[in-house]
Amino acid sequence: MNILFITDLYPVKDDEKTTPRTLFDFVKEWKKQGHKVDVIKPNFILNSFLRKKTFYKTGKYNDVFNVNYWTPFWFSVQKKLPNLSNYDIVIAHMPSGILFADKLGLPFVAGVHNSDIEVLTKPLYKIHFKNRLEKALKNAKLIACRSFVLKEKLLKLYPEFEEKTFVAPSGIDEKFIIDAKNENFHSPIKVLTCAHFKKRKNIDKVIEACKGLENIELTVIGDGKERKVLEKIDKNVKFLGRLSHSKVLEKMRDSDIFVLPSIGETFGMVYLEAMASGCITVCTKGDGVDGIIKNGENGFLVEPNSKSVKETLLNIKNMDIKTLNTLRINSFNTIKNYTSAICAEEYLQQILKIL
């Protein structure tokens, strides 16, 4: 299959560290499976500077065509892409990617992220972008929501999209998955959280929940301007700063519980990594990987506040070894079905139904 992939959430160069690689992983897997994939990255120049992203000139970088523009979506790229008829399908993610694809006049799949839901619901976007995105979603042949939660939110707004909407979650590299643990917790119990220190990540809620709990040791991985404030909440918390991906996985494998009650997540690969590492994993109810994690079955769902997190930690702490191992086995069996290869293949299987 010849695929044209359009999104601004994509690294132009392999060594780029500021852009998430979740969509890159889909493309990588599709190429492994023998498909040809070209990528267009629409880059709104003003947004690039405001978010302090790495700036690249308009042009081709290996399989990525970076297109810079000043006026959002009021430009034509057909002249720069003369072979559009060579593609079997266009897959577009994020609002800019979807609006870009809608201009090409080709059948396309719209990949919906949390950003798309914001455009469709926040007053800031009502005057212009909401209507354009609605039109593009109506024109899309399929809509790929990045999580079960996003699918539910989208269909509440537009129930008429039901028949063409599916969930397209990310997967984890199979080599990172370890066998389910069958031993008791460490003493003290090792609780881990990991994120860039933004308000919506609610790291403060985790620290407050763990503060004063007997036989609980909290470690925090990450950094950001809120670090000094967070360190003041509880002097007993271990702050490790920002670590490499391999070091994060190493700490996960040595931990008992991973908890991150963040909000506004499109997906949250860190939760899958924690599950793959054998942690009892706790995420926010109605956000991120809710739907993959099922409360009390293969992990736990909490409200994004310290009270709910504390109650859940105490519940886990008091579990007997049999219940604990059942949770771990269920988590292990879940994560085996969410590898990069499986998720990429299932994404394309949905598309093959319409081709």
CSV table of C-alpha atoms in Angstrom, one decimal:
chain,number,residue,atom,x,y,z
A,1,MET,CA,0.0,0.0,0.0
A,2,ASN,CA,1.2,3.5,-0.8
A,3,ILE,CA,0.4,5.8,2.1
A,4,LEU,CA,0.7,9.6,2.5
A,5,PHE,CA,0.9,10.5,6.2
A,6,ILE,CA,0.2,14.1,7.2
A,7,THR,CA,0.7,15.5,10.6
A,8,ASP,CA,2.6,18.3,12.5
A,9,LEU,CA,3.3,15.8,15.3
A,10,TYR,CA,6.3,14.2,13.7
A,11,PRO,CA,10.1,14.5,14.0
A,12,VAL,CA,11.7,15.9,10.9
A,13,LYS,CA,15.0,14.3,11.8
A,14,ASP,CA,15.8,11.1,13.7
A,15,ASP,CA,17.7,12.9,16.5
A,16,GLU,CA,14.9,15.4,17.2
A,17,LYS,CA,14.0,15.1,20.9
A,18,THR,CA,11.2,17.6,21.4
A,19,THR,CA,8.6,15.9,19.3
A,20,PRO,CA,6.7,12.7,20.5
A,21,ARG,CA,7.5,9.7,18.4
A,22,THR,CA,4.2,7.8,18.8
A,23,LEU,CA,3.0,8.6,15.2
A,24,PHE,CA,6.6,8.0,13.9
A,25,ASP,CA,6.3,4.5,15.4
A,26,PHE,CA,3.2,3.8,13.3
A,27,VAL,CA,5.1,4.8,10.1
A,28,LYS,CA,8.1,2.8,11.1
A,29,GLU,CA,5.9,-0.4,11.6
A,30,TRP,CA,4.1,0.1,8.3
A,31,LYS,CA,7.4,0.4,6.5
A,32,LYS,CA,8.5,-2.8,8.2
A,33,GLN,CA,5.4,-4.5,6.9
A,34,GLY,CA,6.3,-3.6,3.4
A,35,HIS,CA,4.2,-0.5,2.8
A,36,LYS,CA,5.6,2.7,1.2
A,37,VAL,CA,5.0,5.8,3.4
A,38,ASP,CA,5.7,9.4,2.7
A,39,VAL,CA,5.2,12.1,5.3
A,40,ILE,CA,4.1,15.7,5.0
A,41,LYS,CA,4.6,17.9,8.1
A,42,PRO,CA,2.6,21.1,7.9
A,43,ASN,CA,4.4,23.7,10.2
A,44,PHE,CA,2.6,26.9,11.2
A,45,ILE,CA,5.7,29.1,11.6
A,46,LEU,CA,4.2,31.4,14.4
A,47,ASN,CA,3.2,28.3,16.4
A,48,SER,CA,6.6,26.9,15.9
A,49,PHE,CA,8.3,29.9,17.5
A,50,LEU,CA,5.7,30.2,20.3
A,51,ARG,CA,6.3,26.6,21.3
A,52,LYS,CA,10.1,26.9,20.8
A,53,LYS,CA,10.1,24.0,18.4
A,54,THR,CA,13.1,23.2,16.2
A,55,PHE,CA,12.7,25.2,12.9
A,56,TYR,CA,13.4,23.6,9.6
A,57,LYS,CA,13.3,25.2,6.1
A,58,THR,CA,10.5,24.0,3.7
A,59,GLY,CA,11.8,21.0,1.9
A,60,LYS,CA,12.4,17.2,1.8
A,61,TYR,CA,14.2,15.5,4.7
A,62,ASN,CA,14.4,11.8,3.8
A,63,ASP,CA,10.8,10.7,3.7
A,64,VAL,CA,9.5,13.8,5.4
A,65,PHE,CA,8.4,16.9,3.4
A,66,ASN,CA,8.3,19.9,5.8
A,67,VAL,CA,6.0,22.7,4.7
A,68,ASN,CA,6.2,26.1,6.4
A,69,TYR,CA,3.4,28.6,6.2
A,70,TRP,CA,2.2,31.8,7.9
A,71,THR,CA,-1.5,31.8,7.2
A,72,PRO,CA,-3.1,28.6,8.6
A,73,PHE,CA,-4.3,26.3,5.8
A,74,TRP,CA,-4.7,29.0,3.2
A,75,PHE,CA,-2.1,27.7,0.8
A,76,SER,CA,-1.7,25.0,-1.9
A,77,VAL,CA,0.9,22.3,-2.0
A,78,GLN,CA,-0.4,20.4,-5.1
A,79,LYS,CA,2.3,21.9,-7.2
A,80,LYS,CA,5.0,20.7,-4.8
A,81,LEU,CA,3.5,17.2,-4.7
A,82,PRO,CA,2.9,16.3,-8.3
A,83,ASN,CA,2.4,12.5,-7.7
A,84,LEU,CA,-0.6,12.6,-5.4
A,85,SER,CA,-2.4,10.1,-7.6
A,86,ASN,CA,0.2,7.5,-6.6
A,87,TYR,CA,-1.2,7.1,-3.1
A,88,ASP,CA,-3.8,4.6,-2.1
A,89,ILE,CA,-4.8,6.5,1.1
A,90,VAL,CA,-4.0,9.7,3.0
A,91,ILE,CA,-3.8,9.4,6.8
A,92,ALA,CA,-3.9,12.7,8.6
A,93,HIS,CA,-3.4,13.4,12.3
A,94,MET,CA,-4.0,16.5,14.5
A,95,PRO,CA,-6.1,19.5,13.4
A,96,SER,CA,-3.6,20.9,11.0
A,97,GLY,CA,-3.0,17.5,9.3
A,98,ILE,CA,-6.7,16.9,8.9
A,99,LEU,CA,-7.4,20.3,7.4
A,100,PHE,CA,-4.5,19.9,5.1
A,101,ALA,CA,-5.7,16.5,3.9
A,102,ASP,CA,-9.2,17.9,3.3
A,103,LYS,CA,-7.7,20.3,0.8
A,104,LEU,CA,-6.2,17.6,-1.4
A,105,GLY,CA,-9.4,16.0,-2.8
A,106,LEU,CA,-8.2,12.5,-2.0
A,107,PRO,CA,-9.8,9.8,0.3
A,108,PHE,CA,-8.4,10.3,3.8
A,109,VAL,CA,-8.5,9.0,7.3
A,110,ALA,CA,-8.7,11.6,10.1
A,111,GLY,CA,-6.7,10.8,13.2
A,112,VAL,CA,-8.3,12.5,16.2
A,113,HIS,CA,-6.2,13.6,19.2
A,114,ASN,CA,-7.1,15.7,22.3
A,115,SER,CA,-6.2,18.8,20.3
A,116,ASP,CA,-9.1,18.1,17.9
A,117,ILE,CA,-11.6,17.8,20.7
A,118,GLU,CA,-10.4,21.1,22.0
A,119,VAL,CA,-10.9,22.8,18.6
A,120,LEU,CA,-14.4,21.3,18.5
A,121,THR,CA,-15.4,22.4,22.0
A,122,LYS,CA,-13.5,25.5,23.1
A,123,PRO,CA,-15.0,29.0,22.4
A,124,LEU,CA,-11.5,30.2,21.3
A,125,TYR,CA,-11.9,28.1,18.0
A,126,LYS,CA,-15.6,28.6,17.4
A,127,ILE,CA,-15.3,31.5,14.9
A,128,HIS,CA,-13.2,29.8,12.3
A,129,PHE,CA,-11.4,26.5,13.0
A,130,LYS,CA,-14.3,24.6,14.5
A,131,ASN,CA,-16.4,24.8,11.3
A,132,ARG,CA,-13.5,23.8,9.1
A,133,LEU,CA,-12.6,20.8,11.2
A,134,GLU,CA,-16.2,19.7,11.4
A,135,LYS,CA,-16.4,19.8,7.6
A,136,ALA,CA,-13.1,17.9,7.3
A,137,LEU,CA,-14.3,15.2,9.7
A,138,LYS,CA,-17.5,14.8,7.6
A,139,ASN,CA,-15.5,14.4,4.5
A,140,ALA,CA,-13.1,11.8,6.0
A,141,LYS,CA,-13.7,8.2,4.9
A,142,LEU,CA,-12.7,7.0,8.4
A,143,ILE,CA,-12.0,8.6,11.8
A,144,ALA,CA,-9.2,7.1,13.9
A,145,CYS,CA,-9.5,8.2,17.6
A,146,ARG,CA,-6.3,7.7,19.5
A,147,SER,CA,-8.0,6.3,22.6
A,148,PHE,CA,-11.3,4.9,23.8
A,149,VAL,CA,-11.9,8.0,25.8
A,150,LEU,CA,-11.5,10.3,22.7
A,151,LYS,CA,-13.8,8.1,20.7
A,152,GLU,CA,-16.5,8.4,23.4
A,153,LYS,CA,-16.0,12.2,23.5
A,154,LEU,CA,-16.2,12.6,19.7
A,155,LEU,CA,-19.3,10.5,19.4
A,156,LYS,CA,-21.1,12.5,22.1
A,157,LEU,CA,-20.5,15.5,19.9
A,158,TYR,CA,-21.2,13.8,16.6
A,159,PRO,CA,-23.1,10.5,17.0
A,160,GLU,CA,-23.6,10.5,13.2
A,161,PHE,CA,-19.9,9.5,12.9
A,162,GLU,CA,-20.4,6.2,14.7
A,163,GLU,CA,-20.1,3.9,11.7
A,164,LYS,CA,-16.8,5.3,10.4
A,165,THR,CA,-15.1,5.8,13.8
A,166,PHE,CA,-12.6,3.3,15.4
A,167,VAL,CA,-9.9,3.4,18.0
A,168,ALA,CA,-6.2,3.5,16.9
A,169,PRO,CA,-4.1,3.2,20.0
A,170,SER,CA,-0.3,3.3,20.1
A,171,GLY,CA,1.7,0.2,21.0
A,172,ILE,CA,4.9,-0.6,22.8
A,173,ASP,CA,8.0,-2.2,21.4
A,174,GLU,CA,7.7,-5.9,22.2
A,175,LYS,CA,11.2,-6.1,23.5
A,176,PHE,CA,10.3,-3.9,26.5
A,177,ILE,CA,7.7,-6.3,27.8
A,178,ILE,CA,8.8,-8.4,30.7
A,179,ASP,CA,7.1,-11.5,32.2
A,180,ALA,CA,4.5,-10.8,34.9
A,181,LYS,CA,6.1,-10.5,38.4
A,182,ASN,CA,5.0,-13.0,41.0
A,183,GLU,CA,6.7,-11.7,44.1
A,184,ASN,CA,5.5,-9.5,46.9
A,185,PHE,CA,6.1,-5.8,47.0
A,186,HIS,CA,9.4,-4.3,48.1
A,187,SER,CA,9.6,-3.0,51.7
A,188,PRO,CA,9.1,-0.1,51.6
A,189,ILE,CA,6.7,-0.3,48.6
A,190,LYS,CA,8.3,1.5,45.6
A,191,VAL,CA,5.9,4.0,44.0
A,192,LEU,CA,7.0,5.8,40.9
A,193,THR,CA,5.7,8.7,38.8
A,194,CYS,CA,7.2,10.2,35.7
A,195,ALA,CA,6.3,13.2,33.6
A,196,HIS,CA,7.3,16.7,32.5
A,197,PHE,CA,6.3,19.0,35.4
A,198,LYS,CA,3.2,20.6,34.0
A,199,LYS,CA,0.1,21.5,36.1
A,200,ARG,CA,-2.1,19.0,34.2
A,201,LYS,CA,0.2,16.1,35.1
A,202,ASN,CA,-0.8,16.5,38.7
A,203,ILE,CA,2.5,15.4,40.2
A,204,ASP,CA,1.6,17.4,43.3
A,205,LYS,CA,-1.4,15.2,43.9
A,206,VAL,CA,0.8,12.1,43.9
A,207,ILE,CA,3.2,13.6,46.4
A,208,GLU,CA,0.4,14.8,48.6
A,209,ALA,CA,-1.2,11.3,48.4
A,210,CYS,CA,2.0,9.5,49.5
A,211,LYS,CA,3.0,12.0,52.2
A,212,GLY,CA,2.8,10.4,55.6
A,213,LEU,CA,1.9,6.9,54.3
A,214,GLU,CA,3.8,4.2,56.2
A,215,ASN,CA,6.0,1.8,54.2
A,216,ILE,CA,5.7,3.9,51.0
A,217,GLU,CA,8.7,5.3,49.1
A,218,LEU,CA,7.9,7.7,46.3
A,219,THR,CA,10.3,8.4,43.4
A,220,VAL,CA,9.7,11.2,40.9
A,221,ILE,CA,11.3,11.2,37.4
A,222,GLY,CA,11.1,14.4,35.3
A,223,ASP,CA,11.8,18.1,35.4
A,224,GLY,CA,10.3,21.5,34.8
A,225,LYS,CA,9.8,24.9,36.2
A,226,GLU,CA,7.5,23.6,39.0
A,227,ARG,CA,10.2,21.4,40.5
A,228,LYS,CA,11.1,23.7,43.4
A,229,VAL,CA,7.5,23.9,44.4
A,230,LEU,CA,7.0,20.2,44.2
A,231,GLU,CA,10.1,19.5,46.3
A,232,LYS,CA,8.7,21.6,49.1
A,233,ILE,CA,5.6,19.4,49.5
A,234,ASP,CA,7.5,16.4,51.0
A,235,LYS,CA,11.2,16.4,51.7
A,236,ASN,CA,11.2,12.5,51.7
A,237,VAL,CA,10.4,12.2,48.0
A,238,LYS,CA,13.3,11.2,45.7
A,239,PHE,CA,13.6,13.5,42.7
A,240,LEU,CA,15.8,12.0,39.9
A,241,GLY,CA,15.3,14.7,37.3
A,242,ARG,CA,15.0,13.9,33.6
A,243,LEU,CA,16.4,10.5,32.7
A,244,SER,CA,17.0,8.7,29.4
A,245,HIS,CA,14.3,6.3,28.1
A,246,SER,CA,16.3,3.3,29.1
A,247,LYS,CA,16.9,4.6,32.6
A,248,VAL,CA,13.2,5.3,33.0
A,249,LEU,CA,12.3,1.7,32.0
A,250,GLU,CA,15.0,0.4,34.4
A,251,LYS,CA,13.4,2.3,37.3
A,252,MET,CA,9.9,1.1,36.3
A,253,ARG,CA,11.1,-2.5,36.4
A,254,ASP,CA,12.4,-1.9,39.9
A,255,SER,CA,9.1,-0.3,41.1
A,256,ASP,CA,5.9,-1.8,42.4
A,257,ILE,CA,3.3,0.8,41.5
A,258,PHE,CA,3.3,3.5,38.8
A,259,VAL,CA,0.8,6.3,39.3
A,260,LEU,CA,0.1,9.4,37.1
A,261,PRO,CA,-3.3,11.1,37.5
A,262,SER,CA,-2.8,13.5,34.6
A,263,ILE,CA,-5.6,15.1,32.6
A,264,GLY,CA,-5.9,16.2,29.0
A,265,GLU,CA,-3.9,13.2,27.6
A,266,THR,CA,-4.4,12.1,24.1
A,267,PHE,CA,-3.1,8.6,25.0
A,268,GLY,CA,-0.1,8.2,27.4
A,269,MET,CA,2.6,5.8,26.3
A,270,VAL,CA,4.2,6.0,29.8
A,271,TYR,CA,1.3,3.9,31.2
A,272,LEU,CA,1.9,1.1,28.6
A,273,GLU,CA,5.6,1.3,29.5
A,274,ALA,CA,4.8,0.9,33.2
A,275,MET,CA,2.5,-2.1,32.5
A,276,ALA,CA,5.2,-3.6,30.3
A,277,SER,CA,7.6,-3.2,33.2
A,278,GLY,CA,5.4,-5.1,35.6
A,279,CYS,CA,4.1,-2.2,37.6
A,280,ILE,CA,0.6,-2.0,39.0
A,281,THR,CA,-0.5,1.0,36.9
A,282,VAL,CA,-2.8,3.8,38.0
A,283,CYS,CA,-4.2,6.4,35.6
A,284,THR,CA,-7.0,9.0,35.5
A,285,LYS,CA,-10.6,7.9,35.1
A,286,GLY,CA,-12.0,9.2,31.8
A,287,ASP,CA,-8.6,10.1,30.4
A,288,GLY,CA,-5.6,8.7,28.6
A,289,VAL,CA,-5.6,4.9,28.6
A,290,ASP,CA,-8.9,4.4,30.4
A,291,GLY,CA,-10.4,1.6,28.4
A,292,ILE,CA,-7.1,-0.2,28.1
A,293,ILE,CA,-6.7,-0.1,31.9
A,294,LYS,CA,-9.8,-1.4,33.6
A,295,ASN,CA,-10.3,-0.5,37.2
A,296,GLY,CA,-9.5,-3.4,39.6
A,297,GLU,CA,-8.9,-5.8,36.7
A,298,ASN,CA,-5.5,-5.0,35.2
A,299,GLY,CA,-4.8,-1.6,37.0
A,300,PHE,CA,-6.6,1.2,38.6
A,301,LEU,CA,-8.5,4.4,37.6
A,302,VAL,CA,-8.6,7.4,39.9
A,303,GLU,CA,-10.0,10.8,40.1
A,304,PRO,CA,-7.3,13.5,39.5
A,305,ASN,CA,-7.0,14.4,43.2
A,306,SER,CA,-4.8,13.4,46.1
A,307,LYS,CA,-7.7,11.8,48.1
A,308,SER,CA,-8.6,9.4,45.3
A,309,VAL,CA,-4.9,8.5,44.7
A,310,LYS,CA,-4.3,8.0,48.4
A,311,GLU,CA,-7.3,5.7,48.8
A,312,THR,CA,-6.2,3.6,45.8
A,313,LEU,CA,-2.6,3.3,47.0
A,314,LEU,CA,-3.9,2.1,50.4
A,315,ASN,CA,-6.1,-0.4,48.6
A,316,ILE,CA,-3.2,-1.8,46.6
A,317,LYS,CA,-0.9,-1.8,49.7
A,318,ASN,CA,-3.3,-4.0,51.6
A,319,MET,CA,-3.8,-6.6,48.8
A,320,ASP,CA,-2.8,-10.2,49.4
A,321,ILE,CA,-0.3,-11.8,47.1
A,322,LYS,CA,-2.9,-13.8,45.2
A,323,THR,CA,-4.9,-10.7,44.3
A,324,LEU,CA,-1.8,-8.9,43.4
A,325,ASN,CA,-0.5,-11.6,41.1
A,326,THR,CA,-3.9,-11.8,39.4
A,327,LEU,CA,-3.7,-8.1,38.6
A,328,ARG,CA,-0.2,-8.5,37.3
A,329,ILE,CA,-1.1,-11.4,35.0
A,330,ASN,CA,-4.1,-9.5,33.7
A,331,SER,CA,-1.9,-6.5,33.0
A,332,PHE,CA,0.7,-8.7,31.3
A,333,ASN,CA,-2.0,-10.3,29.1
A,334,THR,CA,-3.3,-6.8,28.2
A,335,ILE,CA,0.0,-5.3,27.2
A,336,LYS,CA,0.9,-8.3,25.0
A,337,ASN,CA,-2.0,-7.2,22.7
A,338,TYR,CA,-0.7,-3.6,22.6
A,339,THR,CA,2.6,-4.0,20.8
A,340,SER,CA,3.7,-1.5,18.1
A,341,ALA,CA,3.4,-4.2,15.4
A,342,ILE,CA,-0.1,-5.3,16.4
A,343,CYS,CA,-1.5,-1.7,16.8
A,344,ALA,CA,0.0,-0.7,13.4
A,345,GLU,CA,-1.4,-3.7,11.7
A,346,GLU,CA,-4.9,-3.3,13.2
A,347,TYR,CA,-4.9,0.4,12.1
A,348,LEU,CA,-4.3,-0.6,8.5
A,349,GLN,CA,-6.9,-3.5,8.7
A,350,GLN,CA,-9.5,-0.8,9.4
A,351,ILE,CA,-8.4,1.1,6.3
A,352,LEU,CA,-8.4,-2.0,4.1
A,353,LYS,CA,-12.1,-2.4,4.7
A,354,ILE,CA,-12.8,0.8,2.7
A,355,LEU,CA,-10.2,0.4,-0.1
